[in-house]
């Protein structure tokens, strides 16, 4: 009765998997918001290094992982696949629950899987400094770590409500050598505009992205780095799903259900994309994305072209969106408070290949407490959404069903949220239908 399936280091994947060539329908391209024509690589060059732009549209199914990236991956990869025997017993299921534990990375989450290559490719093209946004702080922590590994400067704009809820995230980011500012901030023109409009603005990922992009384009030595949503980001994250495939083969298991929480979509996509060809070939398999009721992008958003940020500095992306003006309630799962979903995941949802469900935060904290008291580990609030879905689906599953969820990060820097929950002061938040429709009015009208 094995608990942990440990992949030998020599078996770690040496390539990322690119799903784009295998999609049954082409992914709708990003558009220039002025011309509504597909955006060109040259138009993205002020923001991203050309190597990442090439990965964004690559027709090659397997992308080699550079050796300097592999060297840093080896600090924590391969990560374990763990059988949750005690959780199974506690809920009385005869299904098998496994979790892919990404909390063992230096930053405590899956985010370094893309932060490391992004820092590497920028370094190789002579970039000296990266600017970025972060919600709960996991991405900001990961990029700070990666920039330290490659000798880059790093500036992080952290959503203000999370900056105040999770002060130790800021300490860790600074300890890695980066600088971090609450967003909206006084450092950018857009941040100052937001504060003039509302001095108490709690911010959003859309606002923080606007500030980080403005920062990047205002300096010749700086590029922008994004922790989720875009194709090259989810490409890097596929190392998780590729490892999971090998570990399931070792265990003699075939996956029936794969689960991950979704904000922008990077951890869920990283888990499931290597299994998409299996599903397309006819294998019975479910991919379940889990989001907050306070930010129901896949379950209640519209699939349409929209901006990725509030200031409308990004290209238009075809994605499930709640509208770029969306300001979600200040739930503790700050990494899931983004208005848009990864274009790849949105496309898969449109094709009927993935399904989605949403939960209130008291429900996910209840599931997190059960996981802590059975398996012993404290999950991040974001991760707890996946745990809640795994528990619910295991209770309803037929005996022998194999369920895998992504344990995307630990909750050691989220103890303030747990304190609020344990005191009974945690409130459920829901984004109303009226507010969603109001936010969607700001989306551009693109007829295809």
Short mmCIF file of C-alpha atoms in Angstrom, two decimals:
data_model
loop_
_atom_site.label_atom_id
_atom_site.label_comp_id
_atom_site.label_asym_id
_atom_site.label_seq_id
_atom_site.Cartn_x
_atom_site.Cartn_y
_atom_site.Cartn_z
CA UNK A 1 0.00 0.00 0.00
CA UNK A 2 2.37 2.69 -1.27
CA UNK A 3 1.81 6.28 -0.18
CA UNK A 4 4.36 8.15 -2.28
CA UNK A 5 5.33 7.45 -5.89
CA UNK A 6 8.76 9.00 -6.37
CA UNK A 7 9.98 9.39 -9.93
CA UNK A 8 13.78 9.01 -10.20
CA UNK A 9 15.53 12.24 -11.12
CA UNK A 10 16.87 10.68 -14.32
CA UNK A 11 13.24 10.08 -15.39
CA UNK A 12 12.30 13.77 -15.19
CA UNK A 13 10.90 14.96 -18.55
CA UNK A 14 13.39 16.84 -20.73
CA UNK A 15 10.72 18.38 -22.97
CA UNK A 16 7.53 20.37 -22.44
CA UNK A 17 4.36 19.27 -24.23
CA UNK A 18 2.69 21.74 -26.59
CA UNK A 19 -0.99 20.90 -27.12
CA UNK A 20 -1.57 23.44 -29.92
CA UNK A 21 -0.72 21.09 -32.85
CA UNK A 22 -3.12 18.46 -31.49
CA UNK A 23 -6.22 20.59 -30.94
CA UNK A 24 -9.18 19.46 -33.08
CA UNK A 25 -9.86 23.12 -33.94
CA UNK A 26 -7.25 25.91 -34.12
CA UNK A 27 -6.97 28.25 -31.15
CA UNK A 28 -8.42 31.71 -31.95
CA UNK A 29 -5.46 34.12 -32.26
CA UNK A 30 -4.75 37.16 -30.05
CA UNK A 31 -5.90 40.33 -31.80
CA UNK A 32 -4.55 43.83 -32.08
CA UNK A 33 -7.31 45.86 -30.37
CA UNK A 34 -6.96 48.71 -32.87
CA UNK A 35 -7.04 46.74 -36.12
CA UNK A 36 -8.72 43.51 -34.90
CA UNK A 37 -6.09 41.65 -36.93
CA UNK A 38 -4.00 38.82 -35.43
CA UNK A 39 -1.18 40.38 -33.47
CA UNK A 40 2.35 40.02 -34.85
CA UNK A 41 5.46 38.92 -32.93
CA UNK A 42 6.95 42.39 -33.45
CA UNK A 43 4.00 43.95 -31.63
CA UNK A 44 4.65 41.74 -28.59
CA UNK A 45 8.42 42.33 -28.56
CA UNK A 46 8.32 45.39 -26.22
CA UNK A 47 6.73 43.17 -23.55
CA UNK A 48 8.16 39.64 -23.98
CA UNK A 49 11.47 38.19 -25.21
CA UNK A 50 11.27 36.70 -28.70
CA UNK A 51 11.95 33.16 -27.48
CA UNK A 52 8.77 33.19 -25.39
CA UNK A 53 6.79 34.81 -28.21
CA UNK A 54 7.87 31.92 -30.45
CA UNK A 55 6.68 29.41 -27.85
CA UNK A 56 3.33 31.21 -27.69
CA UNK A 57 2.54 30.18 -31.27
CA UNK A 58 4.83 27.20 -31.80
CA UNK A 59 3.55 24.38 -34.08
CA UNK A 60 6.06 21.95 -32.53
CA UNK A 61 4.52 19.40 -30.11
CA UNK A 62 7.65 18.92 -27.99
CA UNK A 63 9.82 21.84 -26.82
CA UNK A 64 13.24 20.96 -25.31
CA UNK A 65 13.86 22.21 -21.77
CA UNK A 66 17.20 24.10 -21.67
CA UNK A 67 19.83 22.53 -19.43
CA UNK A 68 20.21 25.64 -17.19
CA UNK A 69 16.46 25.38 -16.52
CA UNK A 70 16.81 21.65 -15.78
CA UNK A 71 19.59 22.41 -13.29
CA UNK A 72 17.26 24.58 -11.22
CA UNK A 73 14.28 22.26 -11.68
CA UNK A 74 16.41 19.59 -10.00
CA UNK A 75 16.28 21.55 -6.74
CA UNK A 76 12.76 20.17 -6.28
CA UNK A 77 11.71 18.08 -9.27
CA UNK A 78 10.40 15.47 -9.84
CA UNK A 79 7.68 16.12 -7.28
CA UNK A 80 5.84 13.27 -5.51
CA UNK A 81 2.53 11.73 -6.48
CA UNK A 82 0.87 10.78 -3.19
CA UNK A 83 -1.98 8.37 -2.44
CA UNK A 84 -4.36 10.00 0.07
CA UNK A 85 -5.24 6.80 1.96
CA UNK A 86 -6.28 8.57 5.17
CA UNK A 87 -8.52 11.03 3.35
CA UNK A 88 -10.17 8.13 1.51
CA UNK A 89 -10.86 6.38 4.81
CA UNK A 90 -12.23 9.53 6.43
CA UNK A 91 -14.85 10.08 3.72
CA UNK A 92 -15.64 6.40 3.31
CA UNK A 93 -14.89 6.15 -0.39
CA UNK A 94 -13.67 3.14 -2.35
CA UNK A 95 -12.30 5.45 -5.03
CA UNK A 96 -8.54 6.06 -5.12
CA UNK A 97 -7.39 9.64 -4.53
CA UNK A 98 -3.91 10.79 -5.55
CA UNK A 99 -2.43 14.26 -5.35
CA UNK A 100 0.53 15.70 -7.25
CA UNK A 101 2.41 17.66 -4.59
CA UNK A 102 3.83 20.88 -6.05
CA UNK A 103 4.18 22.52 -2.63
CA UNK A 104 7.72 21.10 -2.32
CA UNK A 105 9.19 23.77 -4.61
CA UNK A 106 11.32 26.54 -3.06
CA UNK A 107 8.47 29.01 -3.47
CA UNK A 108 5.92 26.51 -2.09
CA UNK A 109 3.80 26.14 -5.23
CA UNK A 110 3.78 25.09 -8.89
CA UNK A 111 4.67 28.60 -10.05
CA UNK A 112 8.47 28.13 -10.37
CA UNK A 113 7.82 25.68 -13.23
CA UNK A 114 7.33 28.69 -15.50
CA UNK A 115 9.13 31.38 -13.49
CA UNK A 116 12.47 29.59 -13.97
CA UNK A 117 12.30 29.32 -17.79
CA UNK A 118 10.88 32.82 -18.12
CA UNK A 119 13.79 34.25 -16.15
CA UNK A 120 16.23 32.14 -18.20
CA UNK A 121 14.92 33.20 -21.62
CA UNK A 122 14.87 36.86 -20.60
CA UNK A 123 18.45 36.60 -19.30
CA UNK A 124 19.58 35.02 -22.58
CA UNK A 125 18.18 37.99 -24.51
CA UNK A 126 19.96 40.57 -22.36
CA UNK A 127 17.04 41.66 -20.19
CA UNK A 128 18.16 42.97 -16.80
CA UNK A 129 14.86 43.41 -14.97
CA UNK A 130 11.37 41.83 -14.90
CA UNK A 131 8.11 43.37 -13.72
CA UNK A 132 5.07 41.32 -12.82
CA UNK A 133 1.81 41.14 -10.91
CA UNK A 134 0.77 38.71 -8.21
CA UNK A 135 -2.51 37.89 -6.48
CA UNK A 136 -1.98 35.87 -3.31
CA UNK A 137 1.78 36.22 -3.75
CA UNK A 138 2.73 32.73 -4.96
CA UNK A 139 3.65 33.94 -8.45
CA UNK A 140 5.54 36.95 -7.11
CA UNK A 141 7.46 34.66 -4.77
CA UNK A 142 8.29 32.25 -7.60
CA UNK A 143 9.51 34.93 -9.99
CA UNK A 144 11.57 36.57 -7.24
CA UNK A 145 13.26 33.22 -6.62
CA UNK A 146 13.84 32.62 -10.34
CA UNK A 147 15.25 36.10 -10.91
CA UNK A 148 17.67 35.56 -8.03
CA UNK A 149 18.82 32.31 -9.67
CA UNK A 150 19.67 34.15 -12.91
CA UNK A 151 20.84 37.49 -11.51
CA UNK A 152 17.86 39.59 -12.65
CA UNK A 153 16.15 42.43 -10.83
CA UNK A 154 12.45 41.92 -10.10
CA UNK A 155 9.56 44.25 -9.27
CA UNK A 156 6.24 42.80 -8.12
CA UNK A 157 2.86 44.54 -8.00
CA UNK A 158 0.73 42.62 -5.50
CA UNK A 159 -3.06 43.02 -5.36
CA UNK A 160 -3.63 45.33 -2.39
CA UNK A 161 -6.21 43.25 -0.51
CA UNK A 162 -3.88 40.22 -0.64
CA UNK A 163 -0.87 42.38 0.21
CA UNK A 164 -2.66 43.33 3.41
CA UNK A 165 -4.08 39.83 4.10
CA UNK A 166 -0.76 38.02 3.55
CA UNK A 167 2.12 40.24 4.77
CA UNK A 168 4.57 37.34 5.02
CA UNK A 169 4.40 36.85 1.24
CA UNK A 170 5.88 40.31 0.84
CA UNK A 171 8.63 39.49 3.32
CA UNK A 172 9.57 36.34 1.39
CA UNK A 173 9.58 38.22 -1.93
CA UNK A 174 11.92 40.85 -0.46
CA UNK A 175 14.10 38.14 1.10
CA UNK A 176 14.68 36.73 -2.40
CA UNK A 177 15.92 40.19 -3.38
CA UNK A 178 12.92 41.60 -5.25
CA UNK A 179 10.80 44.64 -4.48
CA UNK A 180 7.05 44.41 -3.95
CA UNK A 181 4.37 47.11 -3.90
CA UNK A 182 0.67 47.04 -3.09
CA UNK A 183 -1.43 47.57 -6.24
CA UNK A 184 -2.84 50.02 -7.12
CA UNK A 185 0.31 51.95 -6.30
CA UNK A 186 1.68 55.47 -6.70
CA UNK A 187 4.47 54.14 -8.94
CA UNK A 188 2.53 54.09 -12.21
CA UNK A 189 0.21 56.47 -14.01
CA UNK A 190 -2.57 53.88 -14.01
CA UNK A 191 -2.09 53.09 -10.33
CA UNK A 192 -2.35 56.77 -9.44
CA UNK A 193 -5.50 57.03 -11.56
CA UNK A 194 -7.11 54.13 -9.71
CA UNK A 195 -6.24 55.62 -6.32
CA UNK A 196 -7.64 59.00 -7.33
CA UNK A 197 -10.88 57.26 -8.30
CA UNK A 198 -10.96 55.18 -5.10
CA UNK A 199 -8.29 55.80 -2.41
CA UNK A 200 -9.33 52.55 -0.69
CA UNK A 201 -9.28 50.37 -3.84
CA UNK A 202 -8.46 46.76 -2.92
CA UNK A 203 -7.14 46.11 -6.40
CA UNK A 204 -7.43 43.15 -8.75
CA UNK A 205 -5.12 41.07 -10.87
CA UNK A 206 -6.31 43.08 -13.87
CA UNK A 207 -5.13 46.30 -12.22
CA UNK A 208 -1.81 44.79 -11.11
CA UNK A 209 -1.18 43.51 -14.65
CA UNK A 210 -1.78 47.01 -16.00
CA UNK A 211 0.78 48.44 -13.59
CA UNK A 212 3.37 45.77 -14.36
CA UNK A 213 3.00 46.24 -18.14
CA UNK A 214 3.23 50.02 -17.81
CA UNK A 215 6.38 49.56 -15.76
CA UNK A 216 7.90 47.24 -18.37
CA UNK A 217 7.22 49.37 -21.43
CA UNK A 218 8.55 52.50 -19.70
CA UNK A 219 12.08 51.06 -19.32
CA UNK A 220 14.41 49.67 -21.99
CA UNK A 221 16.04 47.18 -19.60
CA UNK A 222 12.73 45.61 -18.49
CA UNK A 223 10.31 42.99 -19.81
CA UNK A 224 6.98 41.85 -18.40
CA UNK A 225 6.44 38.37 -16.98
CA UNK A 226 3.04 36.70 -16.57
CA UNK A 227 2.39 33.78 -14.23
CA UNK A 228 -0.66 32.23 -15.89
CA UNK A 229 -3.12 32.40 -18.82
CA UNK A 230 -0.79 32.57 -21.85
CA UNK A 231 0.25 29.60 -23.99
CA UNK A 232 3.96 29.67 -23.11
CA UNK A 233 3.11 29.68 -19.39
CA UNK A 234 0.91 26.59 -19.54
CA UNK A 235 3.49 24.96 -21.83
CA UNK A 236 6.09 25.16 -19.05
CA UNK A 237 3.61 23.81 -16.53
CA UNK A 238 3.08 20.60 -18.53
CA UNK A 239 6.08 19.10 -16.78
CA UNK A 240 3.62 18.34 -13.95
CA UNK A 241 1.25 16.32 -16.12
CA UNK A 242 4.12 14.56 -17.86
CA UNK A 243 5.58 13.47 -14.53
CA UNK A 244 2.12 12.40 -13.37
CA UNK A 245 1.73 10.14 -16.42
CA UNK A 246 4.98 8.35 -15.60
CA UNK A 247 4.09 8.03 -11.93
CA UNK A 248 0.67 6.57 -12.71
CA UNK A 249 2.35 4.03 -14.98
CA UNK A 250 4.61 3.04 -12.08
CA UNK A 251 1.52 2.65 -9.87
CA UNK A 252 -0.31 0.68 -12.57
CA UNK A 253 -3.15 3.21 -12.62
CA UNK A 254 -5.25 4.75 -15.40
CA UNK A 255 -6.65 8.17 -14.49
CA UNK A 256 -10.42 8.58 -14.53
CA UNK A 257 -10.72 12.14 -13.17
CA UNK A 258 -8.10 14.92 -13.09
CA UNK A 259 -8.86 18.01 -10.98
CA UNK A 260 -7.26 21.41 -10.47
CA UNK A 261 -8.22 24.84 -9.20
CA UNK A 262 -8.43 27.60 -11.80
CA UNK A 263 -7.77 31.32 -11.72
CA UNK A 264 -5.84 32.03 -14.90
CA UNK A 265 -5.53 28.28 -15.40
CA UNK A 266 -1.83 27.44 -15.29
CA UNK A 267 -1.83 24.63 -12.72
CA UNK A 268 -4.94 22.89 -14.06
CA UNK A 269 -3.68 23.16 -17.64
CA UNK A 270 -0.26 21.88 -16.63
CA UNK A 271 -1.83 18.77 -15.14
CA UNK A 272 -4.34 17.89 -17.86
CA UNK A 273 -2.81 18.97 -21.19
CA UNK A 274 -0.52 15.92 -21.52
CA UNK A 275 -3.65 13.76 -21.17
CA UNK A 276 -5.69 15.62 -23.83
CA UNK A 277 -4.52 13.33 -26.69
CA UNK A 278 -5.76 10.34 -24.67
CA UNK A 279 -9.20 11.89 -24.27
CA UNK A 280 -9.30 12.86 -27.95
CA UNK A 281 -8.47 9.27 -28.89
CA UNK A 282 -11.57 8.06 -27.04
CA UNK A 283 -10.32 7.20 -23.56
CA UNK A 284 -12.91 7.81 -20.84
CA UNK A 285 -11.47 10.61 -18.73
CA UNK A 286 -12.85 13.73 -17.01
CA UNK A 287 -11.01 17.03 -16.58
CA UNK A 288 -12.58 19.14 -13.80
CA UNK A 289 -11.70 22.82 -13.25
CA UNK A 290 -12.65 24.30 -9.87
CA UNK A 291 -13.14 28.01 -9.19
CA UNK A 292 -14.61 30.31 -6.51
CA UNK A 293 -18.24 31.42 -6.57
CA UNK A 294 -16.78 34.90 -6.09
CA UNK A 295 -14.94 34.67 -9.43
CA UNK A 296 -16.91 32.21 -11.60
CA UNK A 297 -15.07 32.68 -14.89
CA UNK A 298 -15.76 29.29 -16.48
CA UNK A 299 -19.12 28.58 -14.86
CA UNK A 300 -20.74 31.99 -15.47
CA UNK A 301 -18.44 34.04 -17.69
CA UNK A 302 -18.83 34.52 -21.44
CA UNK A 303 -16.52 33.09 -24.11
CA UNK A 304 -15.49 36.14 -26.11
CA UNK A 305 -12.59 38.45 -26.91
CA UNK A 306 -11.51 40.69 -24.05
CA UNK A 307 -8.51 42.51 -22.64
CA UNK A 308 -6.30 40.83 -20.08
CA UNK A 309 -6.05 43.93 -17.89
CA UNK A 310 -8.10 46.89 -16.68
CA UNK A 311 -6.09 49.57 -18.48
CA UNK A 312 -6.53 47.72 -21.80
CA UNK A 313 -2.80 47.47 -22.51
CA UNK A 314 -2.87 43.80 -23.58
CA UNK A 315 -3.93 42.25 -26.88
CA UNK A 316 -7.47 40.91 -27.12
CA UNK A 317 -7.69 37.26 -26.09
CA UNK A 318 -10.54 34.84 -26.87
CA UNK A 319 -11.33 33.49 -23.43
CA UNK A 320 -13.97 32.93 -20.82
CA UNK A 321 -14.22 36.32 -19.12
CA UNK A 322 -16.20 38.21 -16.52
CA UNK A 323 -15.14 41.49 -18.16
CA UNK A 324 -11.79 43.25 -17.73
CA UNK A 325 -13.43 45.80 -15.39
CA UNK A 326 -14.36 42.96 -13.02
CA UNK A 327 -13.45 43.64 -9.38
CA UNK A 328 -13.96 40.42 -7.41
CA UNK A 329 -14.77 40.31 -3.70
CA UNK A 330 -11.67 40.06 -1.45
CA UNK A 331 -11.73 36.29 -0.88
CA UNK A 332 -8.65 34.64 0.60
CA UNK A 333 -7.91 32.59 -2.53
CA UNK A 334 -6.25 35.63 -4.08
CA UNK A 335 -4.65 33.60 -6.87
CA UNK A 336 -8.10 32.75 -8.26
CA UNK A 337 -9.40 36.35 -8.48
CA UNK A 338 -8.76 36.92 -12.20
CA UNK A 339 -11.45 37.95 -14.67
CA UNK A 340 -10.24 35.79 -17.58
CA UNK A 341 -9.35 32.17 -18.22
CA UNK A 342 -6.48 30.72 -20.21
CA UNK A 343 -7.36 30.79 -23.95
CA UNK A 344 -6.34 27.13 -24.24
CA UNK A 345 -8.60 26.06 -21.37
CA UNK A 346 -11.41 28.28 -22.63
CA UNK A 347 -11.09 26.64 -26.03
CA UNK A 348 -11.16 23.16 -24.48
CA UNK A 349 -14.28 24.13 -22.54
CA UNK A 350 -15.92 25.29 -25.76
CA UNK A 351 -15.06 21.93 -27.33
CA UNK A 352 -16.64 20.14 -24.37
CA UNK A 353 -13.37 18.56 -23.21
CA UNK A 354 -13.32 20.07 -19.73
CA UNK A 355 -16.01 20.74 -17.14
CA UNK A 356 -16.14 23.28 -14.32
CA UNK A 357 -17.66 23.71 -10.89
CA UNK A 358 -17.58 26.53 -8.32
CA UNK A 359 -17.57 26.61 -4.52
CA UNK A 360 -17.95 29.13 -1.69
CA UNK A 361 -14.87 29.79 0.42
CA UNK A 362 -16.32 28.32 3.62
CA UNK A 363 -16.81 25.05 1.73
CA UNK A 364 -13.22 24.92 0.56
CA UNK A 365 -11.81 25.80 3.98
CA UNK A 366 -13.88 22.99 5.45
CA UNK A 367 -12.33 20.61 2.91
CA UNK A 368 -8.88 22.01 3.66
CA UNK A 369 -9.36 21.34 7.38
CA UNK A 370 -10.33 17.73 6.66
CA UNK A 371 -7.27 17.30 4.44
CA UNK A 372 -5.03 18.81 7.13
CA UNK A 373 -6.46 16.56 9.84
CA UNK A 374 -6.12 13.39 7.74
CA UNK A 375 -3.12 13.87 5.44
CA UNK A 376 -1.31 16.31 7.75
CA UNK A 377 -0.50 19.08 5.26
CA UNK A 378 -1.89 22.63 5.26
CA UNK A 379 -3.08 23.55 1.72
CA UNK A 380 -3.29 27.01 0.20
CA UNK A 381 -6.85 28.38 -0.12
CA UNK A 382 -6.53 28.07 -3.90
CA UNK A 383 -5.49 24.42 -3.67
CA UNK A 384 -8.38 23.74 -1.31
CA UNK A 385 -10.83 24.24 -4.17
CA UNK A 386 -9.35 21.17 -5.88
CA UNK A 387 -9.46 19.24 -2.61
CA UNK A 388 -13.15 20.06 -2.15
CA UNK A 389 -13.98 18.79 -5.65
CA UNK A 390 -11.89 15.64 -5.16
CA UNK A 391 -13.75 14.84 -1.94
CA UNK A 392 -17.16 15.42 -3.50
CA UNK A 393 -16.37 13.39 -6.60
CA UNK A 394 -14.79 10.54 -4.61
CA UNK A 395 -17.92 10.22 -2.48
CA UNK A 396 -20.03 9.80 -5.63
CA UNK A 397 -17.54 7.69 -7.61
CA UNK A 398 -17.77 4.00 -8.38
CA UNK A 399 -15.37 1.74 -6.48
CA UNK A 400 -11.92 1.69 -8.05
CA UNK A 401 -12.24 5.11 -9.72
CA UNK A 402 -8.84 6.82 -9.89
CA UNK A 403 -8.92 10.53 -9.05
CA UNK A 404 -5.90 12.83 -9.27
CA UNK A 405 -5.86 16.42 -8.09
CA UNK A 406 -3.08 18.98 -8.22
CA UNK A 407 -1.85 20.06 -4.80
CA UNK A 408 -0.72 23.39 -6.21
CA UNK A 409 0.69 25.00 -3.06
CA UNK A 410 0.97 25.00 0.73
CA UNK A 411 -0.88 27.35 3.06
CA UNK A 412 1.82 28.22 5.58
CA UNK A 413 1.67 31.90 4.60
CA UNK A 414 -2.14 31.87 4.66
CA UNK A 415 -2.54 31.33 8.40
CA UNK A 416 -4.41 34.61 8.76
CA UNK A 417 -7.13 33.19 6.50
CA UNK A 418 -7.27 29.99 8.53
CA UNK A 419 -7.50 32.02 11.73
CA UNK A 420 -10.50 33.85 10.29
CA UNK A 421 -12.11 30.53 9.34
CA UNK A 422 -11.45 28.86 12.70
CA UNK A 423 -12.91 31.87 14.54
CA UNK A 424 -16.09 31.51 12.49
CA UNK A 425 -15.63 34.93 10.88
CA UNK A 426 -15.10 33.75 7.29
CA UNK A 427 -17.85 35.02 5.00
CA UNK A 428 -19.04 33.50 1.77
CA UNK A 429 -18.79 35.81 -1.21
CA UNK A 430 -20.63 35.53 -4.50
CA UNK A 431 -20.43 37.68 -7.60
CA UNK A 432 -23.96 38.63 -8.61
CA UNK A 433 -25.42 38.13 -12.06
CA UNK A 434 -26.09 41.87 -12.23
CA UNK A 435 -22.46 42.70 -11.50
CA UNK A 436 -21.26 40.21 -14.12
CA UNK A 437 -23.50 41.69 -16.80
CA UNK A 438 -22.38 45.20 -15.89
CA UNK A 439 -18.71 44.23 -16.15
CA UNK A 440 -19.26 42.45 -19.47
CA UNK A 441 -20.58 45.68 -21.02
CA UNK A 442 -17.02 46.95 -21.19
CA UNK A 443 -15.87 44.05 -23.39
CA UNK A 444 -15.12 45.02 -27.00
CA UNK A 445 -17.56 43.85 -29.65
CA UNK A 446 -15.56 41.49 -31.82
CA UNK A 447 -17.69 39.57 -34.30
CA UNK A 448 -15.66 36.35 -34.41
#
